[in-house]
PDB file of N, CA and C in Angstrom:
ATOM      1  N   UNK A 835     -15.013 -23.636  13.482  1.00  0.00           N
ATOM      2  CA  UNK A 835     -14.146 -22.472  13.420  1.00  0.00           C
ATOM      3  C   UNK A 835     -14.272 -21.766  12.066  1.00  0.00           C
ATOM      4  N   UNK A 836     -14.222 -22.542  11.000  1.00  0.00           N
ATOM      5  CA  UNK A 836     -14.343 -21.953   9.680  1.00  0.00           C
ATOM      6  C   UNK A 836     -15.721 -21.333   9.485  1.00  0.00           C
ATOM      7  N   UNK A 837     -16.734 -21.975  10.055  1.00  0.00           N
ATOM      8  CA  UNK A 837     -18.091 -21.448   9.971  1.00  0.00           C
ATOM      9  C   UNK A 837     -18.183 -20.093  10.672  1.00  0.00           C
ATOM     10  N   UNK A 838     -17.476 -19.940  11.789  1.00  0.00           N
ATOM     11  CA  UNK A 838     -17.505 -18.679  12.534  1.00  0.00           C
ATOM     12  C   UNK A 838     -16.825 -17.559  11.746  1.00  0.00           C
ATOM     13  N   UNK A 839     -15.766 -17.887  11.029  1.00  0.00           N
ATOM     14  CA  UNK A 839     -15.075 -16.872  10.234  1.00  0.00           C
ATOM     15  C   UNK A 839     -15.942 -16.450   9.054  1.00  0.00           C
ATOM     16  N   UNK A 840     -16.619 -17.408   8.423  1.00  0.00           N
ATOM     17  CA  UNK A 840     -17.480 -17.075   7.295  1.00  0.00           C
ATOM     18  C   UNK A 840     -18.667 -16.213   7.721  1.00  0.00           C
ATOM     19  N   UNK A 841     -19.129 -16.417   8.938  1.00  0.00           N
ATOM     20  CA  UNK A 841     -20.259 -15.648   9.439  1.00  0.00           C
ATOM     21  C   UNK A 841     -19.864 -14.231   9.847  1.00  0.00           C
ATOM     22  N   UNK A 842     -18.551 -13.964   9.924  1.00  0.00           N
ATOM     23  CA  UNK A 842     -18.120 -12.629  10.304  1.00  0.00           C
ATOM     24  C   UNK A 842     -17.728 -12.520  11.760  1.00  0.00           C
ATOM     25  N   UNK A 843     -17.579 -13.646  12.458  1.00  0.00           N
ATOM     26  CA  UNK A 843     -17.203 -13.619  13.859  1.00  0.00           C
ATOM     27  C   UNK A 843     -15.696 -13.723  14.053  1.00  0.00           C
ATOM     28  N   UNK A 844     -14.949 -13.555  13.004  1.00  0.00           N
ATOM     29  CA  UNK A 844     -13.500 -13.684  13.071  1.00  0.00           C
ATOM     30  C   UNK A 844     -12.851 -12.460  13.691  1.00  0.00           C
ATOM     31  N   UNK A 845     -11.596 -12.298  13.428  1.00  0.00           N
ATOM     32  CA  UNK A 845     -10.803 -11.209  13.976  1.00  0.00           C
ATOM     33  C   UNK A 845     -11.269  -9.878  13.404  1.00  0.00           C
ATOM     34  N   UNK A 846     -11.635  -8.952  14.262  1.00  0.00           N
ATOM     35  CA  UNK A 846     -12.100  -7.633  13.830  1.00  0.00           C
ATOM     36  C   UNK A 846     -10.980  -6.618  14.063  1.00  0.00           C
ATOM     37  N   UNK A 847     -10.578  -5.940  13.016  1.00  0.00           N
ATOM     38  CA  UNK A 847      -9.528  -4.933  13.113  1.00  0.00           C
ATOM     39  C   UNK A 847     -10.119  -3.558  12.885  1.00  0.00           C
ATOM     40  N   UNK A 848      -9.512  -2.581  13.531  1.00  0.00           N
ATOM     41  CA  UNK A 848      -9.944  -1.211  13.274  1.00  0.00           C
ATOM     42  C   UNK A 848      -9.511  -0.824  11.859  1.00  0.00           C
ATOM     43  N   UNK A 849     -10.162   0.143  11.264  1.00  0.00           N
ATOM     44  CA  UNK A 849      -9.778   0.549   9.903  1.00  0.00           C
ATOM     45  C   UNK A 849      -8.328   1.026   9.811  1.00  0.00           C
ATOM     46  N   UNK A 850      -7.841   1.705  10.843  1.00  0.00           N
ATOM     47  CA  UNK A 850      -6.448   2.168  10.815  1.00  0.00           C
ATOM     48  C   UNK A 850      -5.468   1.001  10.886  1.00  0.00           C
ATOM     49  N   UNK A 851      -5.773   0.009  11.722  1.00  0.00           N
ATOM     50  CA  UNK A 851      -4.896  -1.161  11.837  1.00  0.00           C
ATOM     51  C   UNK A 851      -4.934  -1.974  10.545  1.00  0.00           C
ATOM     52  N   UNK A 852      -6.099  -2.104   9.960  1.00  0.00           N
ATOM     53  CA  UNK A 852      -6.227  -2.821   8.696  1.00  0.00           C
ATOM     54  C   UNK A 852      -5.418  -2.138   7.593  1.00  0.00           C
ATOM     55  N   UNK A 853      -5.492  -0.818   7.548  1.00  0.00           N
ATOM     56  CA  UNK A 853      -4.719  -0.069   6.555  1.00  0.00           C
ATOM     57  C   UNK A 853      -3.222  -0.218   6.790  1.00  0.00           C
ATOM     58  N   UNK A 854      -2.792  -0.175   8.051  1.00  0.00           N
ATOM     59  CA  UNK A 854      -1.372  -0.331   8.370  1.00  0.00           C
ATOM     60  C   UNK A 854      -0.860  -1.711   7.968  1.00  0.00           C
ATOM     61  N   UNK A 855      -1.663  -2.731   8.219  1.00  0.00           N
ATOM     62  CA  UNK A 855      -1.244  -4.089   7.846  1.00  0.00           C
ATOM     63  C   UNK A 855      -1.230  -4.246   6.327  1.00  0.00           C
ATOM     64  N   UNK A 856      -2.223  -3.670   5.647  1.00  0.00           N
ATOM     65  CA  UNK A 856      -2.244  -3.742   4.182  1.00  0.00           C
ATOM     66  C   UNK A 856      -1.038  -3.042   3.580  1.00  0.00           C
ATOM     67  N   UNK A 857      -0.656  -1.895   4.138  1.00  0.00           N
ATOM     68  CA  UNK A 857       0.532  -1.198   3.639  1.00  0.00           C
ATOM     69  C   UNK A 857       1.800  -1.998   3.921  1.00  0.00           C
ATOM     70  N   UNK A 858       1.873  -2.637   5.087  1.00  0.00           N
ATOM     71  CA  UNK A 858       3.029  -3.476   5.401  1.00  0.00           C
ATOM     72  C   UNK A 858       3.119  -4.664   4.449  1.00  0.00           C
ATOM     73  N   UNK A 859       1.978  -5.282   4.167  1.00  0.00           N
ATOM     74  CA  UNK A 859       1.960  -6.397   3.211  1.00  0.00           C
ATOM     75  C   UNK A 859       2.407  -5.913   1.839  1.00  0.00           C
ATOM     76  N   UNK A 860       1.925  -4.744   1.438  1.00  0.00           N
ATOM     77  CA  UNK A 860       2.278  -4.221   0.115  1.00  0.00           C
ATOM     78  C   UNK A 860       3.761  -3.870   0.044  1.00  0.00           C
ATOM     79  N   UNK A 861       4.277  -3.207   1.070  1.00  0.00           N
ATOM     80  CA  UNK A 861       5.669  -2.774   1.029  1.00  0.00           C
ATOM     81  C   UNK A 861       6.645  -3.928   1.217  1.00  0.00           C
ATOM     82  N   UNK A 862       6.429  -4.741   2.251  1.00  0.00           N
ATOM     83  CA  UNK A 862       7.370  -5.833   2.530  1.00  0.00           C
ATOM     84  C   UNK A 862       7.172  -6.989   1.562  1.00  0.00           C
ATOM     85  N   UNK A 863       5.929  -7.411   1.398  1.00  0.00           N
ATOM     86  CA  UNK A 863       5.658  -8.511   0.466  1.00  0.00           C
ATOM     87  C   UNK A 863       5.994  -8.148  -0.964  1.00  0.00           C
ATOM     88  N   UNK A 864       5.721  -6.894  -1.331  1.00  0.00           N
ATOM     89  CA  UNK A 864       6.064  -6.436  -2.672  1.00  0.00           C
ATOM     90  C   UNK A 864       7.561  -6.362  -2.901  1.00  0.00           C
ATOM     91  N   UNK A 865       8.296  -5.971  -1.864  1.00  0.00           N
ATOM     92  CA  UNK A 865       9.760  -5.897  -1.970  1.00  0.00           C
ATOM     93  C   UNK A 865      10.352  -7.286  -2.192  1.00  0.00           C
ATOM     94  N   UNK A 866       9.915  -8.236  -1.393  1.00  0.00           N
ATOM     95  CA  UNK A 866      10.426  -9.604  -1.518  1.00  0.00           C
ATOM     96  C   UNK A 866      10.027 -10.204  -2.859  1.00  0.00           C
ATOM     97  N   UNK A 867       8.782  -9.981  -3.256  1.00  0.00           N
ATOM     98  CA  UNK A 867       8.313 -10.484  -4.553  1.00  0.00           C
ATOM     99  C   UNK A 867       9.085  -9.855  -5.703  1.00  0.00           C
ATOM    100  N   UNK A 868       9.341  -8.567  -5.632  1.00  0.00           N
ATOM    101  CA  UNK A 868      10.076  -7.883  -6.699  1.00  0.00           C
ATOM    102  C   UNK A 868      11.507  -8.367  -6.795  1.00  0.00           C
ATOM    103  N   UNK A 869      12.123  -8.611  -5.653  1.00  0.00           N
ATOM    104  CA  UNK A 869      13.487  -9.147  -5.677  1.00  0.00           C
ATOM    105  C   UNK A 869      13.511 -10.518  -6.339  1.00  0.00           C
ATOM    106  N   UNK A 870      12.570 -11.369  -5.981  1.00  0.00           N
ATOM    107  CA  UNK A 870      12.517 -12.700  -6.589  1.00  0.00           C
ATOM    108  C   UNK A 870      12.213 -12.663  -8.069  1.00  0.00           C
ATOM    109  N   UNK A 871      11.264 -11.819  -8.466  1.00  0.00           N
ATOM    110  CA  UNK A 871      10.923 -11.717  -9.886  1.00  0.00           C
ATOM    111  C   UNK A 871      12.077 -11.165 -10.713  1.00  0.00           C
ATOM    112  N   UNK A 872      12.786 -10.184 -10.185  1.00  0.00           N
ATOM    113  CA  UNK A 872      13.899  -9.622 -10.951  1.00  0.00           C
ATOM    114  C   UNK A 872      15.048 -10.620 -11.064  1.00  0.00           C
ATOM    115  N   UNK A 873      15.319 -11.393 -10.006  1.00  0.00           N
ATOM    116  CA  UNK A 873      16.337 -12.436 -10.104  1.00  0.00           C
ATOM    117  C   UNK A 873      15.912 -13.534 -11.069  1.00  0.00           C
ATOM    118  N   UNK A 874      14.641 -13.887 -11.022  1.00  0.00           N
ATOM    119  CA  UNK A 874      14.127 -14.914 -11.922  1.00  0.00           C
ATOM    120  C   UNK A 874      14.186 -14.451 -13.374  1.00  0.00           C
ATOM    121  N   UNK A 875      13.852 -13.189 -13.615  1.00  0.00           N
ATOM    122  CA  UNK A 875      13.921 -12.642 -14.971  1.00  0.00           C
ATOM    123  C   UNK A 875      15.348 -12.664 -15.503  1.00  0.00           C
ATOM    124  N   UNK A 876      16.302 -12.259 -14.674  1.00  0.00           N
ATOM    125  CA  UNK A 876      17.696 -12.249 -15.134  1.00  0.00           C
ATOM    126  C   UNK A 876      18.220 -13.657 -15.352  1.00  0.00           C
ATOM    127  N   UNK A 877      17.776 -14.615 -14.536  1.00  0.00           N
ATOM    128  CA  UNK A 877      18.220 -15.998 -14.722  1.00  0.00           C
ATOM    129  C   UNK A 877      17.654 -16.585 -16.010  1.00  0.00           C
ATOM    130  N   UNK A 878      16.420 -16.227 -16.333  1.00  0.00           N
ATOM    131  CA  UNK A 878      15.799 -16.757 -17.550  1.00  0.00           C
ATOM    132  C   UNK A 878      16.404 -16.113 -18.803  1.00  0.00           C
ATOM    133  N   UNK A 879      16.603 -14.780 -18.758  1.00  0.00           N
ATOM    134  CA  UNK A 879      17.128 -14.094 -19.939  1.00  0.00           C
ATOM    135  C   UNK A 879      18.615 -14.339 -20.148  1.00  0.00           C
ATOM    136  N   UNK A 880      19.357 -14.466 -19.061  1.00  0.00           N
ATOM    137  CA  UNK A 880      20.784 -14.735 -19.157  1.00  0.00           C
ATOM    138  C   UNK A 880      21.576 -13.533 -19.662  1.00  0.00           C
ATOM    139  N   UNK A 881      22.797 -13.773 -20.060  1.00  0.00           N
ATOM    140  CA  UNK A 881      23.671 -12.714 -20.555  1.00  0.00           C
ATOM    141  C   UNK A 881      24.924 -12.622 -19.718  1.00  0.00           C
ATOM    142  N   UNK A 882      25.689 -11.558 -19.961  1.00  0.00           N
ATOM    143  CA  UNK A 882      26.889 -11.347 -19.165  1.00  0.00           C
ATOM    144  C   UNK A 882      26.498 -10.870 -17.777  1.00  0.00           C
ATOM    145  N   UNK A 883      27.478 -10.855 -16.881  1.00  0.00           N
ATOM    146  CA  UNK A 883      27.189 -10.439 -15.509  1.00  0.00           C
ATOM    147  C   UNK A 883      26.701  -8.993 -15.452  1.00  0.00           C
ATOM    148  N   UNK A 884      27.301  -8.139 -16.254  1.00  0.00           N
ATOM    149  CA  UNK A 884      26.904  -6.731 -16.276  1.00  0.00           C
ATOM    150  C   UNK A 884      25.476  -6.564 -16.800  1.00  0.00           C
ATOM    151  N   UNK A 885      25.124  -7.298 -17.850  1.00  0.00           N
ATOM    152  CA  UNK A 885      23.767  -7.236 -18.389  1.00  0.00           C
ATOM    153  C   UNK A 885      22.752  -7.754 -17.382  1.00  0.00           C
ATOM    154  N   UNK A 886      23.105  -8.832 -16.682  1.00  0.00           N
ATOM    155  CA  UNK A 886      22.190  -9.401 -15.704  1.00  0.00           C
ATOM    156  C   UNK A 886      21.974  -8.447 -14.534  1.00  0.00           C
ATOM    157  N   UNK A 887      23.004  -7.760 -14.096  1.00  0.00           N
ATOM    158  CA  UNK A 887      22.853  -6.774 -13.016  1.00  0.00           C
ATOM    159  C   UNK A 887      21.938  -5.627 -13.459  1.00  0.00           C
ATOM    160  N   UNK A 888      22.102  -5.202 -14.691  1.00  0.00           N
ATOM    161  CA  UNK A 888      21.248  -4.132 -15.216  1.00  0.00           C
ATOM    162  C   UNK A 888      19.793  -4.582 -15.275  1.00  0.00           C
ATOM    163  N   UNK A 889      19.575  -5.812 -15.716  1.00  0.00           N
ATOM    164  CA  UNK A 889      18.220  -6.354 -15.767  1.00  0.00           C
ATOM    165  C   UNK A 889      17.614  -6.403 -14.369  1.00  0.00           C
ATOM    166  N   UNK A 890      18.390  -6.878 -13.400  1.00  0.00           N
ATOM    167  CA  UNK A 890      17.877  -6.982 -12.027  1.00  0.00           C
ATOM    168  C   UNK A 890      17.493  -5.610 -11.493  1.00  0.00           C
ATOM    169  N   UNK A 891      18.355  -4.631 -11.659  1.00  0.00           N
ATOM    170  CA  UNK A 891      18.080  -3.294 -11.129  1.00  0.00           C
ATOM    171  C   UNK A 891      16.900  -2.629 -11.826  1.00  0.00           C
ATOM    172  N   UNK A 892      16.830  -2.748 -13.123  1.00  0.00           N
ATOM    173  CA  UNK A 892      15.750  -2.118 -13.873  1.00  0.00           C
ATOM    174  C   UNK A 892      14.405  -2.787 -13.597  1.00  0.00           C
ATOM    175  N   UNK A 893      14.397  -4.096 -13.665  1.00  0.00           N
ATOM    176  CA  UNK A 893      13.138  -4.817 -13.497  1.00  0.00           C
ATOM    177  C   UNK A 893      12.627  -4.735 -12.065  1.00  0.00           C
ATOM    178  N   UNK A 894      13.534  -4.614 -11.086  1.00  0.00           N
ATOM    179  CA  UNK A 894      13.099  -4.526  -9.697  1.00  0.00           C
ATOM    180  C   UNK A 894      12.157  -3.344  -9.488  1.00  0.00           C
ATOM    181  N   UNK A 895      12.518  -2.186 -10.010  1.00  0.00           N
ATOM    182  CA  UNK A 895      11.673  -1.009  -9.817  1.00  0.00           C
ATOM    183  C   UNK A 895      10.320  -1.161 -10.499  1.00  0.00           C
ATOM    184  N   UNK A 896      10.303  -1.767 -11.672  1.00  0.00           N
ATOM    185  CA  UNK A 896       9.023  -2.002 -12.354  1.00  0.00           C
ATOM    186  C   UNK A 896       8.144  -2.977 -11.573  1.00  0.00           C
ATOM    187  N   UNK A 897       8.737  -4.098 -11.147  1.00  0.00           N
ATOM    188  CA  UNK A 897       7.979  -5.085 -10.393  1.00  0.00           C
ATOM    189  C   UNK A 897       7.509  -4.527  -9.049  1.00  0.00           C
ATOM    190  N   UNK A 898       8.357  -3.731  -8.392  1.00  0.00           N
ATOM    191  CA  UNK A 898       8.000  -3.199  -7.073  1.00  0.00           C
ATOM    192  C   UNK A 898       6.831  -2.224  -7.177  1.00  0.00           C
ATOM    193  N   UNK A 899       6.866  -1.339  -8.156  1.00  0.00           N
ATOM    194  CA  UNK A 899       5.757  -0.396  -8.331  1.00  0.00           C
ATOM    195  C   UNK A 899       4.466  -1.145  -8.650  1.00  0.00           C
ATOM    196  N   UNK A 900       4.549  -2.133  -9.527  1.00  0.00           N
ATOM    197  CA  UNK A 900       3.358  -2.903  -9.891  1.00  0.00           C
ATOM    198  C   UNK A 900       2.814  -3.706  -8.711  1.00  0.00           C
ATOM    199  N   UNK A 901       3.697  -4.322  -7.928  1.00  0.00           N
ATOM    200  CA  UNK A 901       3.227  -5.144  -6.812  1.00  0.00           C
ATOM    201  C   UNK A 901       2.603  -4.286  -5.715  1.00  0.00           C
ATOM    202  N   UNK A 902       3.160  -3.113  -5.444  1.00  0.00           N
ATOM    203  CA  UNK A 902       2.561  -2.236  -4.435  1.00  0.00           C
ATOM    204  C   UNK A 902       1.165  -1.812  -4.875  1.00  0.00           C
ATOM    205  N   UNK A 903       1.035  -1.403  -6.118  1.00  0.00           N
ATOM    206  CA  UNK A 903      -0.287  -0.996  -6.613  1.00  0.00           C
ATOM    207  C   UNK A 903      -1.279  -2.158  -6.562  1.00  0.00           C
ATOM    208  N   UNK A 904      -0.827  -3.353  -6.894  1.00  0.00           N
ATOM    209  CA  UNK A 904      -1.709  -4.509  -6.906  1.00  0.00           C
ATOM    210  C   UNK A 904      -2.154  -4.888  -5.507  1.00  0.00           C
ATOM    211  N   UNK A 905      -1.216  -4.972  -4.556  1.00  0.00           N
ATOM    212  CA  UNK A 905      -1.571  -5.402  -3.207  1.00  0.00           C
ATOM    213  C   UNK A 905      -2.432  -4.370  -2.476  1.00  0.00           C
ATOM    214  N   UNK A 906      -2.271  -3.107  -2.783  1.00  0.00           N
ATOM    215  CA  UNK A 906      -3.114  -2.084  -2.161  1.00  0.00           C
ATOM    216  C   UNK A 906      -4.495  -2.060  -2.817  1.00  0.00           C
ATOM    217  N   UNK A 907      -4.570  -2.364  -4.093  1.00  0.00           N
ATOM    218  CA  UNK A 907      -5.845  -2.317  -4.813  1.00  0.00           C
ATOM    219  C   UNK A 907      -6.780  -3.465  -4.454  1.00  0.00           C
ATOM    220  N   UNK A 908      -6.241  -4.548  -3.924  1.00  0.00           N
ATOM    221  CA  UNK A 908      -7.085  -5.681  -3.542  1.00  0.00           C
ATOM    222  C   UNK A 908      -7.941  -5.263  -2.347  1.00  0.00           C
ATOM    223  N   UNK A 909      -9.236  -5.532  -2.416  1.00  0.00           N
ATOM    224  CA  UNK A 909     -10.188  -5.033  -1.414  1.00  0.00           C
ATOM    225  C   UNK A 909     -10.036  -5.667  -0.041  1.00  0.00           C
ATOM    226  N   UNK A 910      -9.648  -6.902   0.043  1.00  0.00           N
ATOM    227  CA  UNK A 910      -9.614  -7.620   1.305  1.00  0.00           C
ATOM    228  C   UNK A 910      -8.185  -7.719   1.833  1.00  0.00           C
ATOM    229  N   UNK A 911      -8.021  -7.462   3.113  1.00  0.00           N
ATOM    230  CA  UNK A 911      -6.709  -7.600   3.752  1.00  0.00           C
ATOM    231  C   UNK A 911      -6.237  -9.044   3.680  1.00  0.00           C
ATOM    232  N   UNK A 912      -7.121  -9.970   3.994  1.00  0.00           N
ATOM    233  CA  UNK A 912      -6.738 -11.380   4.002  1.00  0.00           C
ATOM    234  C   UNK A 912      -6.414 -11.873   2.597  1.00  0.00           C
ATOM    235  N   UNK A 913      -7.186 -11.475   1.622  1.00  0.00           N
ATOM    236  CA  UNK A 913      -6.923 -11.878   0.241  1.00  0.00           C
ATOM    237  C   UNK A 913      -5.581 -11.306  -0.224  1.00  0.00           C
ATOM    238  N   UNK A 914      -5.309 -10.068   0.125  1.00  0.00           N
ATOM    239  CA  UNK A 914      -4.048  -9.436  -0.248  1.00  0.00           C
ATOM    240  C   UNK A 914      -2.861 -10.166   0.378  1.00  0.00           C
ATOM    241  N   UNK A 915      -2.986 -10.515   1.649  1.00  0.00           N
ATOM    242  CA  UNK A 915      -1.897 -11.221   2.336  1.00  0.00           C
ATOM    243  C   UNK A 915      -1.683 -12.612   1.747  1.00  0.00           C
ATOM    244  N   UNK A 916      -2.761 -13.328   1.465  1.00  0.00           N
ATOM    245  CA  UNK A 916      -2.626 -14.665   0.889  1.00  0.00           C
ATOM    246  C   UNK A 916      -2.071 -14.633  -0.530  1.00  0.00           C
ATOM    247  N   UNK A 917      -2.468 -13.663  -1.307  1.00  0.00           N
ATOM    248  CA  UNK A 917      -1.942 -13.544  -2.668  1.00  0.00           C
ATOM    249  C   UNK A 917      -0.455 -13.192  -2.622  1.00  0.00           C
ATOM    250  N   UNK A 918      -0.072 -12.285  -1.724  1.00  0.00           N
ATOM    251  CA  UNK A 918       1.344 -11.928  -1.586  1.00  0.00           C
ATOM    252  C   UNK A 918       2.161 -13.139  -1.152  1.00  0.00           C
ATOM    253  N   UNK A 919       1.661 -13.880  -0.183  1.00  0.00           N
ATOM    254  CA  UNK A 919       2.374 -15.069   0.285  1.00  0.00           C
ATOM    255  C   UNK A 919       2.463 -16.128  -0.809  1.00  0.00           C
ATOM    256  N   UNK A 920       1.354 -16.385  -1.479  1.00  0.00           N
ATOM    257  CA  UNK A 920       1.354 -17.392  -2.544  1.00  0.00           C
ATOM    258  C   UNK A 920       2.253 -17.025  -3.706  1.00  0.00           C
ATOM    259  N   UNK A 921       2.222 -15.757  -4.109  1.00  0.00           N
ATOM    260  CA  UNK A 921       3.077 -15.321  -5.214  1.00  0.00           C
ATOM    261  C   UNK A 921       4.550 -15.435  -4.837  1.00  0.00           C
ATOM    262  N   UNK A 922       4.886 -15.085  -3.603  1.00  0.00           N
ATOM    263  CA  UNK A 922       6.278 -15.204  -3.162  1.00  0.00           C
ATOM    264  C   UNK A 922       6.729 -16.656  -3.118  1.00  0.00           C
ATOM    265  N   UNK A 923       5.876 -17.548  -2.656  1.00  0.00           N
ATOM    266  CA  UNK A 923       6.241 -18.969  -2.613  1.00  0.00           C
ATOM    267  C   UNK A 923       6.481 -19.498  -4.019  1.00  0.00           C
ATOM    268  N   UNK A 924       5.624 -19.150  -4.959  1.00  0.00           N
ATOM    269  CA  UNK A 924       5.774 -19.629  -6.340  1.00  0.00           C
ATOM    270  C   UNK A 924       7.049 -19.064  -6.974  1.00  0.00           C
ATOM    271  N   UNK A 925       7.272 -17.760  -6.836  1.00  0.00           N
ATOM    272  CA  UNK A 925       8.433 -17.127  -7.472  1.00  0.00           C
ATOM    273  C   UNK A 925       9.738 -17.644  -6.883  1.00  0.00           C
ATOM    274  N   UNK A 926       9.828 -17.673  -5.558  1.00  0.00           N
ATOM    275  CA  UNK A 926      11.075 -18.132  -4.944  1.00  0.00           C
ATOM    276  C   UNK A 926      11.271 -19.631  -5.124  1.00  0.00           C
ATOM    277  N   UNK A 927      10.188 -20.395  -5.232  1.00  0.00           N
ATOM    278  CA  UNK A 927      10.311 -21.813  -5.543  1.00  0.00           C
ATOM    279  C   UNK A 927      10.851 -22.039  -6.946  1.00  0.00           C
ATOM    280  N   UNK A 928      10.362 -21.280  -7.902  1.00  0.00           N
ATOM    281  CA  UNK A 928      10.882 -21.374  -9.279  1.00  0.00           C
ATOM    282  C   UNK A 928      12.340 -20.958  -9.339  1.00  0.00           C
ATOM    283  N   UNK A 929      12.675 -19.904  -8.613  1.00  0.00           N
ATOM    284  CA  UNK A 929      14.069 -19.449  -8.605  1.00  0.00           C
ATOM    285  C   UNK A 929      14.981 -20.511  -7.998  1.00  0.00           C
ATOM    286  N   UNK A 930      14.516 -21.163  -6.948  1.00  0.00           N
ATOM    287  CA  UNK A 930      15.298 -22.214  -6.317  1.00  0.00           C
ATOM    288  C   UNK A 930      15.451 -23.407  -7.265  1.00  0.00           C
ATOM    289  N   UNK A 931      14.386 -23.748  -7.996  1.00  0.00           N
ATOM    290  CA  UNK A 931      14.468 -24.874  -8.944  1.00  0.00           C
ATOM    291  C   UNK A 931      15.417 -24.588 -10.103  1.00  0.00           C
ATOM    292  N   UNK A 932      15.577 -23.309 -10.461  1.00  0.00           N
ATOM    293  CA  UNK A 932      16.509 -22.962 -11.537  1.00  0.00           C
ATOM    294  C   UNK A 932      17.957 -22.899 -11.077  1.00  0.00           C
ATOM    295  N   UNK A 933      18.213 -23.149  -9.828  1.00  0.00           N
ATOM    296  CA  UNK A 933      19.594 -23.171  -9.350  1.00  0.00           C
ATOM    297  C   UNK A 933      19.852 -22.145  -8.257  1.00  0.00           C
ATOM    298  N   UNK A 934      19.036 -21.141  -8.164  1.00  0.00           N
ATOM    299  CA  UNK A 934      19.130 -20.187  -7.076  1.00  0.00           C
ATOM    300  C   UNK A 934      20.407 -19.376  -7.025  1.00  0.00           C
ATOM    301  N   UNK A 935      20.945 -19.001  -8.151  1.00  0.00           N
ATOM    302  CA  UNK A 935      22.160 -18.200  -8.157  1.00  0.00           C
ATOM    303  C   UNK A 935      21.834 -16.720  -8.242  1.00  0.00           C
ATOM    304  N   UNK A 936      22.556 -15.936  -7.463  1.00  0.00           N
ATOM    305  CA  UNK A 936      22.359 -14.498  -7.511  1.00  0.00           C
ATOM    306  C   UNK A 936      23.301 -13.875  -8.539  1.00  0.00           C
ATOM    307  N   UNK A 937      23.020 -12.666  -8.887  1.00  0.00           N
ATOM    308  CA  UNK A 937      23.835 -11.967  -9.870  1.00  0.00           C
ATOM    309  C   UNK A 937      24.966 -11.265  -9.156  1.00  0.00           C
TER     310      UNK A 937
END
């Protein structure tokens, strides 16, 4: 099975479907990743509740713009999806290990 995928006999998508899936990965995966990164940043930096809310809101927009640009810039749909999934698992795992408290 793996040999067939490496040879190019795997799932063939039309260019429009590939673009739609890449945009979905960038928008949805980037949103989830940005939420986790902004919560993780506020948990690490600490501060009062008001300061932490400001950090979350400000950093979310920065992380979201960066993640969308990154996931769209990756040439492969599969690589983009795996990187988005892996980054989300790492970020949300770290957030959970730090106690998982929201602001």
